[in-house]
Short mmCIF file of C-alpha atoms and ligand atoms in Angstrom, two decimals:
data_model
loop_
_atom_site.label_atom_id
_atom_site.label_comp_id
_atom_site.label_asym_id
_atom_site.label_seq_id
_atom_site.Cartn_x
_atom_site.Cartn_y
_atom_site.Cartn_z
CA UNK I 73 90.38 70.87 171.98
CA UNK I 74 93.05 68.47 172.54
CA UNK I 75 93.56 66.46 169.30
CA UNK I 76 93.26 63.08 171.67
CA UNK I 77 89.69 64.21 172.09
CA UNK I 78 88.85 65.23 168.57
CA UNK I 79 86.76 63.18 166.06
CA UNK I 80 87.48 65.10 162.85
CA UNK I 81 85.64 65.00 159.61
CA UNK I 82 88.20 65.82 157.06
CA UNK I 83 86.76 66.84 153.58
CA UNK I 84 89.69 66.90 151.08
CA UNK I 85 91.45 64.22 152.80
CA UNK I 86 92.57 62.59 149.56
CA UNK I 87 94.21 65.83 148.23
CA UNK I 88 97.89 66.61 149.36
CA UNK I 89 97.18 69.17 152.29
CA UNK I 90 94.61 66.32 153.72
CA UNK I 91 96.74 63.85 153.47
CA UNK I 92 99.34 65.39 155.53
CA UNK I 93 96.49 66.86 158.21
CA UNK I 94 95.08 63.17 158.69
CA UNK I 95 98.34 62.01 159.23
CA UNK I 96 99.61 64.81 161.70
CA UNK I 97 96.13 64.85 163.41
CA UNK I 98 96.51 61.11 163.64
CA UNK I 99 99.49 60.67 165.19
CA UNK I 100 98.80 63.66 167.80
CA UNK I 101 96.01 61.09 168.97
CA UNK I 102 92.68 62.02 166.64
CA UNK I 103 90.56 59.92 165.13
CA UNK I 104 89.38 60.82 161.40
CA UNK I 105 86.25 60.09 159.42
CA UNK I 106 87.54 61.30 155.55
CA UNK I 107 85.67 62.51 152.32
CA UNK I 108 86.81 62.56 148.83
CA UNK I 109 85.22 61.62 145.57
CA UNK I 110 88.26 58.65 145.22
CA UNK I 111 88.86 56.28 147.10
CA UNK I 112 90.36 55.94 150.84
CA UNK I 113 94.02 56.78 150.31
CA UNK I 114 96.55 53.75 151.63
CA UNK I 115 97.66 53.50 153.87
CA UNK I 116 94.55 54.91 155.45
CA UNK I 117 93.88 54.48 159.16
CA UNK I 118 90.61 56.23 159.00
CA UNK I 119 87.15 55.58 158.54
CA UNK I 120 86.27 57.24 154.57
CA UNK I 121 82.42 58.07 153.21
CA UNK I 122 82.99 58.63 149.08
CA UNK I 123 81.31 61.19 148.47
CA UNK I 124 80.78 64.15 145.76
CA UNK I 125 79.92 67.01 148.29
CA UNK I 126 78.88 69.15 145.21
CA UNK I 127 75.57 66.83 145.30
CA UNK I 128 72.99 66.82 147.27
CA UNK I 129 73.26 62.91 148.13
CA UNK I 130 76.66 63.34 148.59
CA UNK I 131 76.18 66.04 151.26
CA UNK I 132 73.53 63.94 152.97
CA UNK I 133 75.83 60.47 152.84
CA UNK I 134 78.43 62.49 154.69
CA UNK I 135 75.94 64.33 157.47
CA UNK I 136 74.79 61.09 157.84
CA UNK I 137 78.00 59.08 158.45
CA UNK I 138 79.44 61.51 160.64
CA UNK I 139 76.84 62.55 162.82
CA UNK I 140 76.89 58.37 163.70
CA UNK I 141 80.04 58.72 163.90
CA UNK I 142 79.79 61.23 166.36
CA UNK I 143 82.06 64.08 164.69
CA UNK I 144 83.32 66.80 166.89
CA UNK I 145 84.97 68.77 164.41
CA UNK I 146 84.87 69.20 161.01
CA UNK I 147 87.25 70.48 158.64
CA UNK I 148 86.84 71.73 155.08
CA UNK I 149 89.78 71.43 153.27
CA UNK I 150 88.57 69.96 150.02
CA UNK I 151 88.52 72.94 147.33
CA UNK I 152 89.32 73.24 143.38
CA UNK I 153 91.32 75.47 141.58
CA UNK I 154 91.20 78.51 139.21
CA UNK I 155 93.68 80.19 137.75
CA UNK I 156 94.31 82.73 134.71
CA UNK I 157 92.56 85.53 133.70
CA UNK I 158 89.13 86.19 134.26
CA UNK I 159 88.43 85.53 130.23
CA UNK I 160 90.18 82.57 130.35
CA UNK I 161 88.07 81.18 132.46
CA UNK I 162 84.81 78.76 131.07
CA UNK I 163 81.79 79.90 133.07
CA UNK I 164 81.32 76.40 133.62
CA UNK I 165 84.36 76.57 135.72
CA UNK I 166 83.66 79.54 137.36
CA UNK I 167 80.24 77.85 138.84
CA UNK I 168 81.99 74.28 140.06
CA UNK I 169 84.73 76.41 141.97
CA UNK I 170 82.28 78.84 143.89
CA UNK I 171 80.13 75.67 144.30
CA UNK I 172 83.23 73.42 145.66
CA UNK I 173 84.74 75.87 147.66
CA UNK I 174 82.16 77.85 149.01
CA UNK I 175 78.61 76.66 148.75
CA UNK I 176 79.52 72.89 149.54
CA UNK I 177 81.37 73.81 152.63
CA UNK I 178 78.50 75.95 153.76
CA UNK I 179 75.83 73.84 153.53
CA UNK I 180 77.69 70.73 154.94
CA UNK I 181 77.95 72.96 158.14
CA UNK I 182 74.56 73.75 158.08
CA UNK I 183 73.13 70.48 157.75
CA UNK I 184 75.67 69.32 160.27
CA UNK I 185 75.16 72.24 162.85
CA UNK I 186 72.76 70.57 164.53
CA UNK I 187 74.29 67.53 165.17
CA UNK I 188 77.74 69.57 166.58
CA UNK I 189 75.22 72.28 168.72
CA UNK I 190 74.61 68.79 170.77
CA UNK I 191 78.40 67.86 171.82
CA UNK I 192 79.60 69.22 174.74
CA UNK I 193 82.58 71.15 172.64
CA UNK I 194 82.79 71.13 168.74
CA UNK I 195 85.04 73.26 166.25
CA UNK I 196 84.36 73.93 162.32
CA UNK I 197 87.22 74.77 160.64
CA UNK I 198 87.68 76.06 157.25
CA UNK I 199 90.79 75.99 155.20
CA UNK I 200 90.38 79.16 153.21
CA UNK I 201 93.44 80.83 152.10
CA UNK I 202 95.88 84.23 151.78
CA UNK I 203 94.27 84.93 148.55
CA UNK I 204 90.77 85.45 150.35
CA UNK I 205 92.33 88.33 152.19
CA UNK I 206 94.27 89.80 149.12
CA UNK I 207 92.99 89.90 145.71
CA UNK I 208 95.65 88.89 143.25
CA UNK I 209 95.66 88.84 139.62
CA UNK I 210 95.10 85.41 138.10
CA UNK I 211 92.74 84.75 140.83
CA UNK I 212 89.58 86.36 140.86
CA UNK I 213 87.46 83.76 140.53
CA UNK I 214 89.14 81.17 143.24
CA UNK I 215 89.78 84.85 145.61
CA UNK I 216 86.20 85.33 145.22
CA UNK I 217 85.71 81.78 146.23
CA UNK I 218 87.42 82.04 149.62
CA UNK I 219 86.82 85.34 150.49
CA UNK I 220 83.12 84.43 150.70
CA UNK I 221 84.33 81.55 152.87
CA UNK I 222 86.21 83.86 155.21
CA UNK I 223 83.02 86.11 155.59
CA UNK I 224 80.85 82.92 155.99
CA UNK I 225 83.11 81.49 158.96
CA UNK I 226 83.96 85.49 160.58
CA UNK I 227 79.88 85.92 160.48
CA UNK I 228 79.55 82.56 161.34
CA UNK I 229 81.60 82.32 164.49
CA UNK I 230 79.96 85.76 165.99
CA UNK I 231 76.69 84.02 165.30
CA UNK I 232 77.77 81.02 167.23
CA UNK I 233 79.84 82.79 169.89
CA UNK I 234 78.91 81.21 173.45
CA UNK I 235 77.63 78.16 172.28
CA UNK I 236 79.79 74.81 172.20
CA UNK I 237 80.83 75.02 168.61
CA UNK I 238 83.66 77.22 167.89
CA UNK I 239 84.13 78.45 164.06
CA UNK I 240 87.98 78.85 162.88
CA UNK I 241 89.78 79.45 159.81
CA UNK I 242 93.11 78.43 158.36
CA UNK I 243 94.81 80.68 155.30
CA UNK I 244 98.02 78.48 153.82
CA UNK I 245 99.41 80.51 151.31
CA UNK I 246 100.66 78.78 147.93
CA UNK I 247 101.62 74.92 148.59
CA UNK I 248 103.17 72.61 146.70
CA UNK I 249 100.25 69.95 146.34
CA UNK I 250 98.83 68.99 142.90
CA UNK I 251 96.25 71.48 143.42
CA UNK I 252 98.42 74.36 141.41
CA UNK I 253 98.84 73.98 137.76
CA UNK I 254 102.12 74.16 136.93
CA UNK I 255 102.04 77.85 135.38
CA UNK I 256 100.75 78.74 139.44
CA UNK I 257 104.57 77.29 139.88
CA UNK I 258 106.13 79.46 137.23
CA UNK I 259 103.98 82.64 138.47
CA UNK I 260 105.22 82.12 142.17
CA UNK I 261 108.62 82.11 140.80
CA UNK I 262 108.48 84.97 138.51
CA UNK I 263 106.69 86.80 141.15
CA UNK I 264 108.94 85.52 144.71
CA UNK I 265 106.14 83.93 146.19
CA UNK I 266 107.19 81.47 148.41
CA UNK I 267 105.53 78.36 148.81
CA UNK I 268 105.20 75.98 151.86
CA UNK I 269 104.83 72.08 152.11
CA UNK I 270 101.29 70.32 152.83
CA UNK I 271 102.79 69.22 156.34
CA UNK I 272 103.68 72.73 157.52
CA UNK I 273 100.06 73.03 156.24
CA UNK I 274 98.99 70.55 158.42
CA UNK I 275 101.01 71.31 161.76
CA UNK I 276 99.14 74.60 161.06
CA UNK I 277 95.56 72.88 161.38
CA UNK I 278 96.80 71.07 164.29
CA UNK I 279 98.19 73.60 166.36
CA UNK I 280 94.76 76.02 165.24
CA UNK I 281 92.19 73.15 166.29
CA UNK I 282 94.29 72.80 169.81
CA UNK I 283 94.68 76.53 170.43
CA UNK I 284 90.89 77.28 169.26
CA UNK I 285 92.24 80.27 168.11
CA UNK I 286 89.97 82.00 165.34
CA UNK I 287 91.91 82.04 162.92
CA UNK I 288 95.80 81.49 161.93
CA UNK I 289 97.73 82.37 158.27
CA UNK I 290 100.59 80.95 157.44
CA UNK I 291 104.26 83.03 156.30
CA UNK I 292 104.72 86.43 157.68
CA UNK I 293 104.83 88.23 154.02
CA UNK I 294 101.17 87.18 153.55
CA UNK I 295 100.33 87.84 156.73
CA UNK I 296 101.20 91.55 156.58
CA UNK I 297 99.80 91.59 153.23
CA UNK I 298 96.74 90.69 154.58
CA UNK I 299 97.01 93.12 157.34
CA UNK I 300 98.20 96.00 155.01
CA UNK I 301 95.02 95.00 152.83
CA UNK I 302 92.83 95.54 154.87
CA UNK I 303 93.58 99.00 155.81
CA UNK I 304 94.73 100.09 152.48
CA UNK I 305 93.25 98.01 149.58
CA UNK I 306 93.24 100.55 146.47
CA UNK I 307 96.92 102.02 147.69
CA UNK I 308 98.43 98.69 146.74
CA UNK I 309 96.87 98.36 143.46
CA UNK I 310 99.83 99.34 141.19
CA UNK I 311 101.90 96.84 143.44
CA UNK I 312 101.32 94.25 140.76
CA UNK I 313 102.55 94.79 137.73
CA UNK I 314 104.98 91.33 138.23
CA UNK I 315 102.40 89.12 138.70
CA UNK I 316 100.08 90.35 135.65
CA UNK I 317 102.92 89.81 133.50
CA UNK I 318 103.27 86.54 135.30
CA UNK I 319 99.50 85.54 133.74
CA UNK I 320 99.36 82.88 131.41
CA UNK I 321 97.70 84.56 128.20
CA UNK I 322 95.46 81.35 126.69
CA UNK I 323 93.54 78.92 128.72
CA UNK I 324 95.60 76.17 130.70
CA UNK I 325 94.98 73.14 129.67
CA UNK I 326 94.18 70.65 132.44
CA UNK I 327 97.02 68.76 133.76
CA UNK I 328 95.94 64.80 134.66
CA UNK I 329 95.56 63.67 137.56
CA UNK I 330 94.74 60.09 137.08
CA UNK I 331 91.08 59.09 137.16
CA UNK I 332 89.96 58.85 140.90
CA UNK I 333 90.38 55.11 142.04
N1 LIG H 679 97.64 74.03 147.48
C1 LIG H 679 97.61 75.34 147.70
O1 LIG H 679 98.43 76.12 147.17
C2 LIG H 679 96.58 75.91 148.63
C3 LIG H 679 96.82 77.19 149.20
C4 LIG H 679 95.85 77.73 150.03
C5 LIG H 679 94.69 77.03 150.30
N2 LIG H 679 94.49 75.81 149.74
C6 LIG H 679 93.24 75.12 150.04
O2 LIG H 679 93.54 73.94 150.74
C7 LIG H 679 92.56 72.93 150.46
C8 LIG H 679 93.26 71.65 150.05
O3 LIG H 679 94.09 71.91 148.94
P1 LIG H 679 95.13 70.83 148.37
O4 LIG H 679 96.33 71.58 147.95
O5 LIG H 679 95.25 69.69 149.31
O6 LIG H 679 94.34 70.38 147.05
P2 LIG H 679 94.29 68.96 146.32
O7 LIG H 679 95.52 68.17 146.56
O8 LIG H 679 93.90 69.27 144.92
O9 LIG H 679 93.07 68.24 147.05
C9 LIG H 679 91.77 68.70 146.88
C10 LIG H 679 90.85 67.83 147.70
O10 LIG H 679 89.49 68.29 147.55
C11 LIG H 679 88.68 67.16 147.27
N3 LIG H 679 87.53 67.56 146.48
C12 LIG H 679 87.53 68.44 145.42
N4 LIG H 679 86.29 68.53 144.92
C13 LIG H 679 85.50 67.71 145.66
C14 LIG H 679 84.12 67.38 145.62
N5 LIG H 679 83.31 67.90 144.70
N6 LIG H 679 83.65 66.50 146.54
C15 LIG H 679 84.47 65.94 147.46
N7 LIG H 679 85.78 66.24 147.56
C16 LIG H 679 86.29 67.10 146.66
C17 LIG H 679 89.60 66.21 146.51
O11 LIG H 679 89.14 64.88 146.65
P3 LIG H 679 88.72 63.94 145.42
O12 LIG H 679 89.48 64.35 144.21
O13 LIG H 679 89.02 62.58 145.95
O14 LIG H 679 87.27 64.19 145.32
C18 LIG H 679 90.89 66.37 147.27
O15 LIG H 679 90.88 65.57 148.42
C19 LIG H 679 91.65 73.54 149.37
O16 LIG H 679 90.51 74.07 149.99
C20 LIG H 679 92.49 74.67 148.80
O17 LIG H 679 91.67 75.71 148.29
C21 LIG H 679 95.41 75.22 148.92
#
């Protein structure tokens, strides 16, 4: 769809990748309804709900705003991180990132499926990411979290195929946004990972939601990882050895943010 035509629902649109989409998608002619648990970020432009999509009356604040709003595509880009070693990581963690990343974004769609089956053309797009295509160590619980996302939105988009709502995905691979801790920084160094900025991120949702394309990664390293992946997993397993020794060996300690405003 043309973005002059598109009424997105950005979720994430306070973090750094949504900040840059809004403002790309903006100025290509979009209009965007945004979600975060803070408030509207300035300068803004676009209508904001507040919401905790982790909650059940946040989910339902959000259906509700933007099917009045009349949404024609919605876009999950909020998410939350995880990084370290599997026993590094507090179970408590473990639960709020599979419930941020996958099950909020899944039932948001569902309970706003209805509402997009009834415009003439709608597209659901998921930012998931490289590391949902290619285990890596230091991220098996935030992998696990968007490799169910990539199977939710590949099953989701057969299931869906000839109606009006197209499903897509977006992979970024490591960006520099406040979502990486800063040993995710020293590990990308260590290990030659490149990393991209939130608005080549963003040019990246915008060009996917005007192709329709199903799905688009950015960086051609990752996207021949991916590819080589997939066809042979287990053969690249003692490729890592760099990025194990990369791993932080005691829990991070959170680094602040600032209380949401
Ligand atoms: N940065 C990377 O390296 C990278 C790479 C690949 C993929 N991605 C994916 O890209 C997306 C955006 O990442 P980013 O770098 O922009 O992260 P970010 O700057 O940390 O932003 C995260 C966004 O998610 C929102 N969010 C988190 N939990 C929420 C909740 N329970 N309810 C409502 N909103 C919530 C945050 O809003 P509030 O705090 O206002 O609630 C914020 O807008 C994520 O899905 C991430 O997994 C990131």
């Amino acid at each position: 769809m043309n973005a002059a035509d598109a009424r997105v629902l950005l979720t994430g649109a306070s973090g750094g990748i949504g900040q840059a989409a809004a403002q790309a998608l903006q100025q290509a002619g979009a209009r965007i309804m945004g979600v975060g648990r803070s408030a509207a970020p300035a300068p803004g432009g676009m209508a904001w709900v507040r919401a905790d999509l982790t909650t059940p009356a946040g989910l339902s604040a959000v259906t509700e705003a933007a099917a009045d709003w009349g949404a024609n595509v919605l876009v999950h880009a909020a998410g939350a991180p995880c990084f370290g070693p599997l026993g590094a990581v507090p179970p408590t963690q473990l639960q709020a990132v599979l419930q941020a990343n996958l099950l909020a974004p899944m039932l948001l769609t569902q309970r706003l499926l209805p509402h997009l089956l009834r415009q003439p053309h709608a597209q659901v797009v998921f930012v998931g990411s490289a590391l949902g295509r290619i285990g890596l160590p230091g991220f098996s619980v935030y992998g696990a979290s968007k490799a169910g996302l990539h199977g939710f939105a590949e099953a989701l988009r057969r299931e869906l195929n000839g109606t009006s709502v197209r499903v897509q995905i977006l992979g970024p691979r490591s960006t520099r946004t406040a979502f990486n801790h800063p040993a995710v920084e020293v590990y990308n160094h260590e290990t030659g990972t490149a990393m991209d900025r939130p608005e080549a991120v963003a040019a990246a949702l915008l060009a996917l939601i005007e192709s329709g394309a199903a799905e688009r990664f950015l960086g051609f390293p990752e996207r021949l990882a991916v590819r080589l992946n997939g066809l042979l997993g287990a053969l690249l397993d003692g490729s890592f050895v760099k990025h194990r020794r990369s791993l932080p060996t005691v829990p991070l300690q959170p680094v602040s943010r600032g209380t949401p405003s």
